[in-house]
Tab-separated table of C-alpha atoms in Angstrom:
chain	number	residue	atom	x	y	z
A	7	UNK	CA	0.000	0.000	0.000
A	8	UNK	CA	1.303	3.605	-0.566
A	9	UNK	CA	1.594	6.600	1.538
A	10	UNK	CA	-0.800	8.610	-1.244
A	11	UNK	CA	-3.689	5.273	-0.868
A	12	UNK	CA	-3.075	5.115	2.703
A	13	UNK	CA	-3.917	8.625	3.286
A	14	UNK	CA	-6.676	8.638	0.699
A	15	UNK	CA	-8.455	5.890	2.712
A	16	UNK	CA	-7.887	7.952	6.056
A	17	UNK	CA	-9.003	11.657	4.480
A	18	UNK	CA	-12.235	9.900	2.970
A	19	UNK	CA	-13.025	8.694	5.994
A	20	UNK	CA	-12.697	11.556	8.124
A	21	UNK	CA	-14.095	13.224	5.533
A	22	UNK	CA	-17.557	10.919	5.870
A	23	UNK	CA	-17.544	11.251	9.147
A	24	UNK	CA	-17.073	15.146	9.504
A	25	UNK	CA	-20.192	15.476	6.767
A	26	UNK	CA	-22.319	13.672	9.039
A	27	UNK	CA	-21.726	15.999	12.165
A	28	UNK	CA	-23.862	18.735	11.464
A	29	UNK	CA	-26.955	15.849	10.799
A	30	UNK	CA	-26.047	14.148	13.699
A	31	UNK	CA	-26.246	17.652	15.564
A	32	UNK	CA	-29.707	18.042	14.945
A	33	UNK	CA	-30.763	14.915	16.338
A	34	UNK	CA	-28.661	14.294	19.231
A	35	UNK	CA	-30.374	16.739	21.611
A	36	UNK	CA	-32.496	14.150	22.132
A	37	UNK	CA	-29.614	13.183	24.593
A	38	UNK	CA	-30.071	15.832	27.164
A	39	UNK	CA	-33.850	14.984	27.741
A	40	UNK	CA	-33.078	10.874	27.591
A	41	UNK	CA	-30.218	11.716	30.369
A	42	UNK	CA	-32.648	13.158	32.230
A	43	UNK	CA	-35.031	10.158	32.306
A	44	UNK	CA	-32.377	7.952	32.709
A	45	UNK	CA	-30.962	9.435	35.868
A	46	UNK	CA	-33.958	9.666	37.206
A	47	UNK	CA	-34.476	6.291	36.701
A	48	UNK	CA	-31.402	4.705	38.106
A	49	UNK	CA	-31.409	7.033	40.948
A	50	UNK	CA	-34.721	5.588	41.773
A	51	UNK	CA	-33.434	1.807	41.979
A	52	UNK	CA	-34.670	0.963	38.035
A	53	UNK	CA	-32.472	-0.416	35.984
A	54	UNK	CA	-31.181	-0.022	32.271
A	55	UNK	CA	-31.406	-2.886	29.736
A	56	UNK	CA	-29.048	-2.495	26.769
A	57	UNK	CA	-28.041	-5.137	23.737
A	58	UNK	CA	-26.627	-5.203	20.347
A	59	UNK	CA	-24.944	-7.259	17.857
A	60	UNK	CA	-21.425	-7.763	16.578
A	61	UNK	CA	-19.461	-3.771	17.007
A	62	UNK	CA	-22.886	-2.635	18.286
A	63	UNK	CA	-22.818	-5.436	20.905
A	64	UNK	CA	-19.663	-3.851	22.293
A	65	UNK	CA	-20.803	-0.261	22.599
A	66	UNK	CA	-23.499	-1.704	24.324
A	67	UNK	CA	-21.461	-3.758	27.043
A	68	UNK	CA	-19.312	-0.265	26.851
A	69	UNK	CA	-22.169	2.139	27.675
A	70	UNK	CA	-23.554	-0.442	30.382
A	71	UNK	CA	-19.208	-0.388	31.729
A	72	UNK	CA	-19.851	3.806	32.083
A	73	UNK	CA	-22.604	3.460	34.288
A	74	UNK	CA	-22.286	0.512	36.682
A	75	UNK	CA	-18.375	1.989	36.591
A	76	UNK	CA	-18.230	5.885	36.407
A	77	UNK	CA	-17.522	8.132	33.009
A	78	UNK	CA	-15.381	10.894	34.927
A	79	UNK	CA	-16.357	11.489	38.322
A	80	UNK	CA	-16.228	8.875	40.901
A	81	UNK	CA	-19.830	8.300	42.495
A	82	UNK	CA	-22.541	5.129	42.941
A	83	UNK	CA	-22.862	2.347	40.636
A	84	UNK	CA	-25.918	2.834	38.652
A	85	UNK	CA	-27.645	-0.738	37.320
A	86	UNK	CA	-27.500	-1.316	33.913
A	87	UNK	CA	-27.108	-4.841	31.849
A	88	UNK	CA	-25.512	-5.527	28.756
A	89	UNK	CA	-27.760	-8.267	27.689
A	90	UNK	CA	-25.663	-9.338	24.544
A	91	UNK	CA	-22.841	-10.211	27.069
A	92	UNK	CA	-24.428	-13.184	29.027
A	93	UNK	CA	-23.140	-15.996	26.702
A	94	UNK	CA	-23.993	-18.773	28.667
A	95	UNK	CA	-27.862	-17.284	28.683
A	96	UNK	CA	-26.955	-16.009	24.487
A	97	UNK	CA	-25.962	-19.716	23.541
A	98	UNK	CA	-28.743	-21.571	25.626
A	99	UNK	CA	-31.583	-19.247	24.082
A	100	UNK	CA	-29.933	-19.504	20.575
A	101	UNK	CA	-29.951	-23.029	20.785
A	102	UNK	CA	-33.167	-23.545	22.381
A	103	UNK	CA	-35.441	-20.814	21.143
A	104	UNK	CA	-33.452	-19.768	18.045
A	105	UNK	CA	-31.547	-17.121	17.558
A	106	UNK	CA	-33.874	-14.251	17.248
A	107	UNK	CA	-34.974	-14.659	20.583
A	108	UNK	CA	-31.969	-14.274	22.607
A	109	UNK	CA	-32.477	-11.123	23.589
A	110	UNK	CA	-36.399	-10.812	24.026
A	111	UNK	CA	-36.204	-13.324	26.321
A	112	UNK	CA	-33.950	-11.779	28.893
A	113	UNK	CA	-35.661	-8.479	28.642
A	114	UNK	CA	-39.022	-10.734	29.892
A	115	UNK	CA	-36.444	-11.815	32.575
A	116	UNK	CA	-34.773	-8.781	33.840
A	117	UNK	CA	-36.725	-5.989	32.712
A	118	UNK	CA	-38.947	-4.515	35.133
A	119	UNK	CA	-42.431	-1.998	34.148
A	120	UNK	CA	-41.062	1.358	34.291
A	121	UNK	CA	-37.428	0.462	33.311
A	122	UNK	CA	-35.753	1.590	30.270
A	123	UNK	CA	-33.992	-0.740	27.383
A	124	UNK	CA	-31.916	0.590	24.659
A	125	UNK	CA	-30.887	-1.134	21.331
A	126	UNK	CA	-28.000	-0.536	19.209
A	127	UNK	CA	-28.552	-1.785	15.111
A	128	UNK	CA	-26.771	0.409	12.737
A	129	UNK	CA	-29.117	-1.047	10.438
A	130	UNK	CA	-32.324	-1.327	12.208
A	131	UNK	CA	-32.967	-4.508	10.622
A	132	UNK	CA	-31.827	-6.966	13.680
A	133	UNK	CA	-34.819	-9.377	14.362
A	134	UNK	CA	-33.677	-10.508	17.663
A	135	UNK	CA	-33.224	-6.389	18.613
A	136	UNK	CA	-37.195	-6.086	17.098
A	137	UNK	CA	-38.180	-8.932	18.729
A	138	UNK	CA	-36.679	-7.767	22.457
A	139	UNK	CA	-38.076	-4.292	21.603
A	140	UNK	CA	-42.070	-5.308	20.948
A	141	UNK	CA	-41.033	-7.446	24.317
A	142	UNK	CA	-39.946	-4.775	26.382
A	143	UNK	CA	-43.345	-2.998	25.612
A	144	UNK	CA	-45.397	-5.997	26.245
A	145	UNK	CA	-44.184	-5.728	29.784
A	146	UNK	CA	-43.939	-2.061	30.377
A	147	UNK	CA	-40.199	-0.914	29.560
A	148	UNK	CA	-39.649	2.642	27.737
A	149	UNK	CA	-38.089	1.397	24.416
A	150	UNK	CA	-35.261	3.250	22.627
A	151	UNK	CA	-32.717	2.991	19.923
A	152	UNK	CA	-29.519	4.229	18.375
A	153	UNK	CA	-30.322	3.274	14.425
A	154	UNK	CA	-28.662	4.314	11.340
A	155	UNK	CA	-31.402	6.354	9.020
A	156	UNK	CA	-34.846	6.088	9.269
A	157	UNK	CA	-37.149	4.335	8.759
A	158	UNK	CA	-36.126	0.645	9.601
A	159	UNK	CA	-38.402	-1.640	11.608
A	160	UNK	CA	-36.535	-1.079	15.066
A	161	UNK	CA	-37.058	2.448	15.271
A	162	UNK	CA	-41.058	1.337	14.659
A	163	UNK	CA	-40.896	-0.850	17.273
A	164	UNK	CA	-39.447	1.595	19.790
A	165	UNK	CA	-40.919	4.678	21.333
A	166	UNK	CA	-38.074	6.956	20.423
A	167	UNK	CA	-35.133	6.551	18.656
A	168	UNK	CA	-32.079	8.625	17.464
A	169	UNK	CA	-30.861	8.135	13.883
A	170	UNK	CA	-27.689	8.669	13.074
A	171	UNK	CA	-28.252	10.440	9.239
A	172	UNK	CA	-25.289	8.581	7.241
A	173	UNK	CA	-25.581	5.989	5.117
A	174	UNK	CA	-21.808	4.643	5.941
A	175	UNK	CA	-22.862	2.094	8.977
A	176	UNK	CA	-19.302	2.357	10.461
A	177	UNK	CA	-19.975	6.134	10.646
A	178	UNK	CA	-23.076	5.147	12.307
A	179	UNK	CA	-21.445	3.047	14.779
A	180	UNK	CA	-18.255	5.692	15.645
A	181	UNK	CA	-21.227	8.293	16.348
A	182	UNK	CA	-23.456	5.709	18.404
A	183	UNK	CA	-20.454	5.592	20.409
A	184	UNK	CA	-20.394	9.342	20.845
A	185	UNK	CA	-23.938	9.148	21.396
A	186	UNK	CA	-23.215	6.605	24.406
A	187	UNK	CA	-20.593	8.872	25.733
A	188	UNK	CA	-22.851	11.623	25.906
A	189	UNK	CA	-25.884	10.156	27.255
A	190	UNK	CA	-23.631	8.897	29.866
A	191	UNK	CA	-22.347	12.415	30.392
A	192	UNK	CA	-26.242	14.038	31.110
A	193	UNK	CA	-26.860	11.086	33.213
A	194	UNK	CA	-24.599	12.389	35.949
A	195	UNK	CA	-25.372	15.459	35.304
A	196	UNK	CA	-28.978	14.893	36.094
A	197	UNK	CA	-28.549	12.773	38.863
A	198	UNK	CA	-31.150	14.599	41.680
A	199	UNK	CA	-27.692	14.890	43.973
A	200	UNK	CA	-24.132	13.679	44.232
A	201	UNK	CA	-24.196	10.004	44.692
A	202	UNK	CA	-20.399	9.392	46.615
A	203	UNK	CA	-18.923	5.961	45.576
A	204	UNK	CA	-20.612	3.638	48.642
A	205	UNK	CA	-23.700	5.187	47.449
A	206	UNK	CA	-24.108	7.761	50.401
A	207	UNK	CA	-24.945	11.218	50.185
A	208	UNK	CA	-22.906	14.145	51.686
A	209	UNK	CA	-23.944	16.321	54.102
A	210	UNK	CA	-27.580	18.255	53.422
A	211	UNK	CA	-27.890	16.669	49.905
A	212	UNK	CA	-30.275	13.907	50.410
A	213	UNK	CA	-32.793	14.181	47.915
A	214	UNK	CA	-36.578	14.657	48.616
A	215	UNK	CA	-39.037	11.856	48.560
A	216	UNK	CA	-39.895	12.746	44.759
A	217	UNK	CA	-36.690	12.098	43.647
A	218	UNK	CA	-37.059	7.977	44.307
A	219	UNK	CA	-38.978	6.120	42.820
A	220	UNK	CA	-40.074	2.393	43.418
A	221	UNK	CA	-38.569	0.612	46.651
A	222	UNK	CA	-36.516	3.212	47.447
A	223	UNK	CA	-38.860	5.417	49.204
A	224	UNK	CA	-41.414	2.228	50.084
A	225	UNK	CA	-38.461	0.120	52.030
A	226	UNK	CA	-37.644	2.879	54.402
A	227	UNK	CA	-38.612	1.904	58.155
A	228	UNK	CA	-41.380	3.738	59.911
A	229	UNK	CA	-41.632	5.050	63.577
A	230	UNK	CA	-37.896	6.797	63.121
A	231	UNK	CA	-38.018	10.139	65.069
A	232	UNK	CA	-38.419	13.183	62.893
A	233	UNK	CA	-40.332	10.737	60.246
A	234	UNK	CA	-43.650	11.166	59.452
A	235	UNK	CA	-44.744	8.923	56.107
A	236	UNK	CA	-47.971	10.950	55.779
A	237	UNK	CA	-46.506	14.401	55.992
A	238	UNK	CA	-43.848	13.334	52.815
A	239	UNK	CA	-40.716	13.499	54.667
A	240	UNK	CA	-39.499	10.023	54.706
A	241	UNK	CA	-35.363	10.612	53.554
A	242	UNK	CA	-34.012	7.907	51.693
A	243	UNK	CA	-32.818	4.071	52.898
A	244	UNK	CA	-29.159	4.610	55.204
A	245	UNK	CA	-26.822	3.642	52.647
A	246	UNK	CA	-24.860	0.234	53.497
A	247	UNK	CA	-21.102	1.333	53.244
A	248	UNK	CA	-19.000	-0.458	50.753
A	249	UNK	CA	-15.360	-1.055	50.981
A	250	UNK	CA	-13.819	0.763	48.240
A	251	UNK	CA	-12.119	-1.054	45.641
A	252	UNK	CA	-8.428	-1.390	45.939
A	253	UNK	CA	-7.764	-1.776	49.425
A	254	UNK	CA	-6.052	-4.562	50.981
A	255	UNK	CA	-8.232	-5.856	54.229
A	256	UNK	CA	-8.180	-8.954	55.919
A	257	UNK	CA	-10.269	-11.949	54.524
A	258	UNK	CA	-13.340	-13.095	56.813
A	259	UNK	CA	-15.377	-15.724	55.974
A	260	UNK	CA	-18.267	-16.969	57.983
A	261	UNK	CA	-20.029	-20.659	58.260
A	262	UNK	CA	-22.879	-21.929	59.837
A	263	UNK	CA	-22.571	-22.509	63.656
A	264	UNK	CA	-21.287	-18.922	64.131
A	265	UNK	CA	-17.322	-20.089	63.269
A	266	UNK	CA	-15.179	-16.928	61.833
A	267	UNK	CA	-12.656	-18.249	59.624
A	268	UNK	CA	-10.690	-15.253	59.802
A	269	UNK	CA	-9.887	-15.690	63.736
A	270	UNK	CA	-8.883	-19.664	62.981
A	271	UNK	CA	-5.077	-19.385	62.840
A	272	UNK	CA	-3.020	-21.957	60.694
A	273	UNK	CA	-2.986	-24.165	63.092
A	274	UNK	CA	-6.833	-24.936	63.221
A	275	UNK	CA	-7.010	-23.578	66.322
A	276	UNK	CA	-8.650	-20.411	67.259
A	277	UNK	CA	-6.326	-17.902	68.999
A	278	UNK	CA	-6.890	-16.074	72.080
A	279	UNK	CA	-8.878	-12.951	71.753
C-alpha cells in the first residue's frame, strides 16, 4: 500500500464522518432529555437494559461499563445490563429458542415496568433487537434505539429513537459511540444529587421523597423520630457502606454454627482474643 492510498483511505473517511456531524447535531439533543429520564431512573433503583450485535454489541457492554463503573467522576454504581454479554444465557436461548430470541427473552427476565432498554442496530434490521423491543413494551419498559437512518423496523418498534443520518454504517457506529458517551455524560449530570462511591450522600444533599422512585422510598422503616410517612418526609434508605475497591483488608469468611474463619489461625485452632 502507498503513503498517497493510505492517506486517501484515512481523508475519505474523516471526511464521511465530519459530513455527518452537522446531521447528527440536529438529532442528538435528544440526549439531554433521555439523560434526564435515565438518571432519574437509576437514581430511583430501576435499571437499564441495553443489547446489540457484533461492534454494536460492544458499545453496548461499553455504555452499560460507564454506568455501573463511572464516566469521569467517581460516584454510585448505577444498574444497567448488557444483555448481549451473558453468553452462557446467548448460547442456551440460541440453541433452544433460536436465535432471534436471545435477547427478548432476557428483557421478559430482567426488565422490570417502568425500566428503560436501549438497542444498538446500525441497520435497524436486527430481528432478535425487534423482537426484544415489541417485548420490552409488552411488559412495560420505555423502548429506545440508536439506528442508522430512518425508517427501519426497530425504530417502529421503539418509542423513540435517534438516527444517526449517514448511510456509511461504520460512521453510524463511531457516532453511536459518541452518542453513548454523551448520554452517559447528562446522566450524571442529572442525577437529583451527588451520589459518593458507597452510594451515600454528603452532608444536606439527600434528595426529597420525589426524587425515588419504586422501593426506594417504600423500604424505608417507619416510627424513626423526625419521620412522618404521611406528611412526605421520609429521607431515603441509610446507605450500606461499601469497601472501596483497591484496598487490601483482611479476609473473613463466615459458616454456619457462628465459626469466623478469619480468627482460625493456621494451626486450626482459634487464637486467644
Amino acid at each position: 500500500m502507498t503513503g498517497t492510498t493510505s492517506t486517501e483511505l484515512l481523508d475519505g473517511h474523516l471526511a464521511g464522518l465530519a459530513s455527518a456531524l452537522l446531521p447528527y447535531r440536529s438529532v442528538a439533543g435528544r440526549l439531554g432529555r433521555w439523560g434526564d429520564e435515565l438518571a432519574r431512573l437509576l437514581a430511583g433503583g430501576g435499571r437499564l437494559l441495553v443489547a446489540g450485535n457484533g461492534g454494536s454489541a460492544a458499545e453496548a457492554q461499553h455504555l452499560a461499563a460507564e454506568l455501573v463503573g463511572k464516566l469521569r467522576d467517581d460516584r454510585a454504581p448505577l444498574s444497567a445490563i448488557a444483555l448481549c454479554a451473558e453468553t452462557s444465557s446467548l448460547t442456551a436461548l440460541g440453541n433452544d429458542y433460536g436465535f432471534d430470541e436471545v435477547f427478548a427473552r432476557q428483557v421478559r427476565a430482567h426488565g422490570r415496568p417502568g425500566d428503560i432498554l436501549l438497542l444498538l442496530s446500525t441497520s435497524g434490521r436486527s430481528a432478535n433487537l425487534v423482537r426484544a423491543a415489541r417485548a420490552g413494551r409488552e411488559i412495560g419498559l420505555r423502548c429506545w434505539a440508536f439506528t442508522g437512518p430512518t425508517p427501519n423496523p426497530l425504530a417502529d418498534a421503539c418509542t423513540d429513537v435517534l438516527a444517526v443520518p449517514s448511510p456509511d454504517s461504520q460512521v453510524v457506529q463511531e457516532l453511536h459511540l459518541v452518542s453513548a458517551h454523551v448520554l452517559c455524560g447528562y446522566v450524571d449530570a442529572h442525577l437529583p444529587v451527588l451520589l459518593g462511591p458507597t452510594g451515600g450522600y454528603a452532608a444536606g444533599q439527600r434528595p426529597p421523597v420525589a426524587a425515588y422512585t419504586g422501593a426506594a422510598a417504600a423500604t424505608e422503616p417507619a416510627g424513626r423520630p423526625g419521620v412522618d410517612a404521611a406528611a412526605g418526609n421520609v429521607p431515603p434508605p441509610e446507605p450500606t457502606p461499601v469497601r472501596p475497591s483497591g484496598v487490601e483488608d483482611e479476609l473473613v469468611l463466615r459458616v454456619p454454627g457462628g465459626i469466623d474463619l478469619g480468627d482460625v489461625a493456621p494451626g486450626g485452632s482459634e487464637e486467644e482474643r
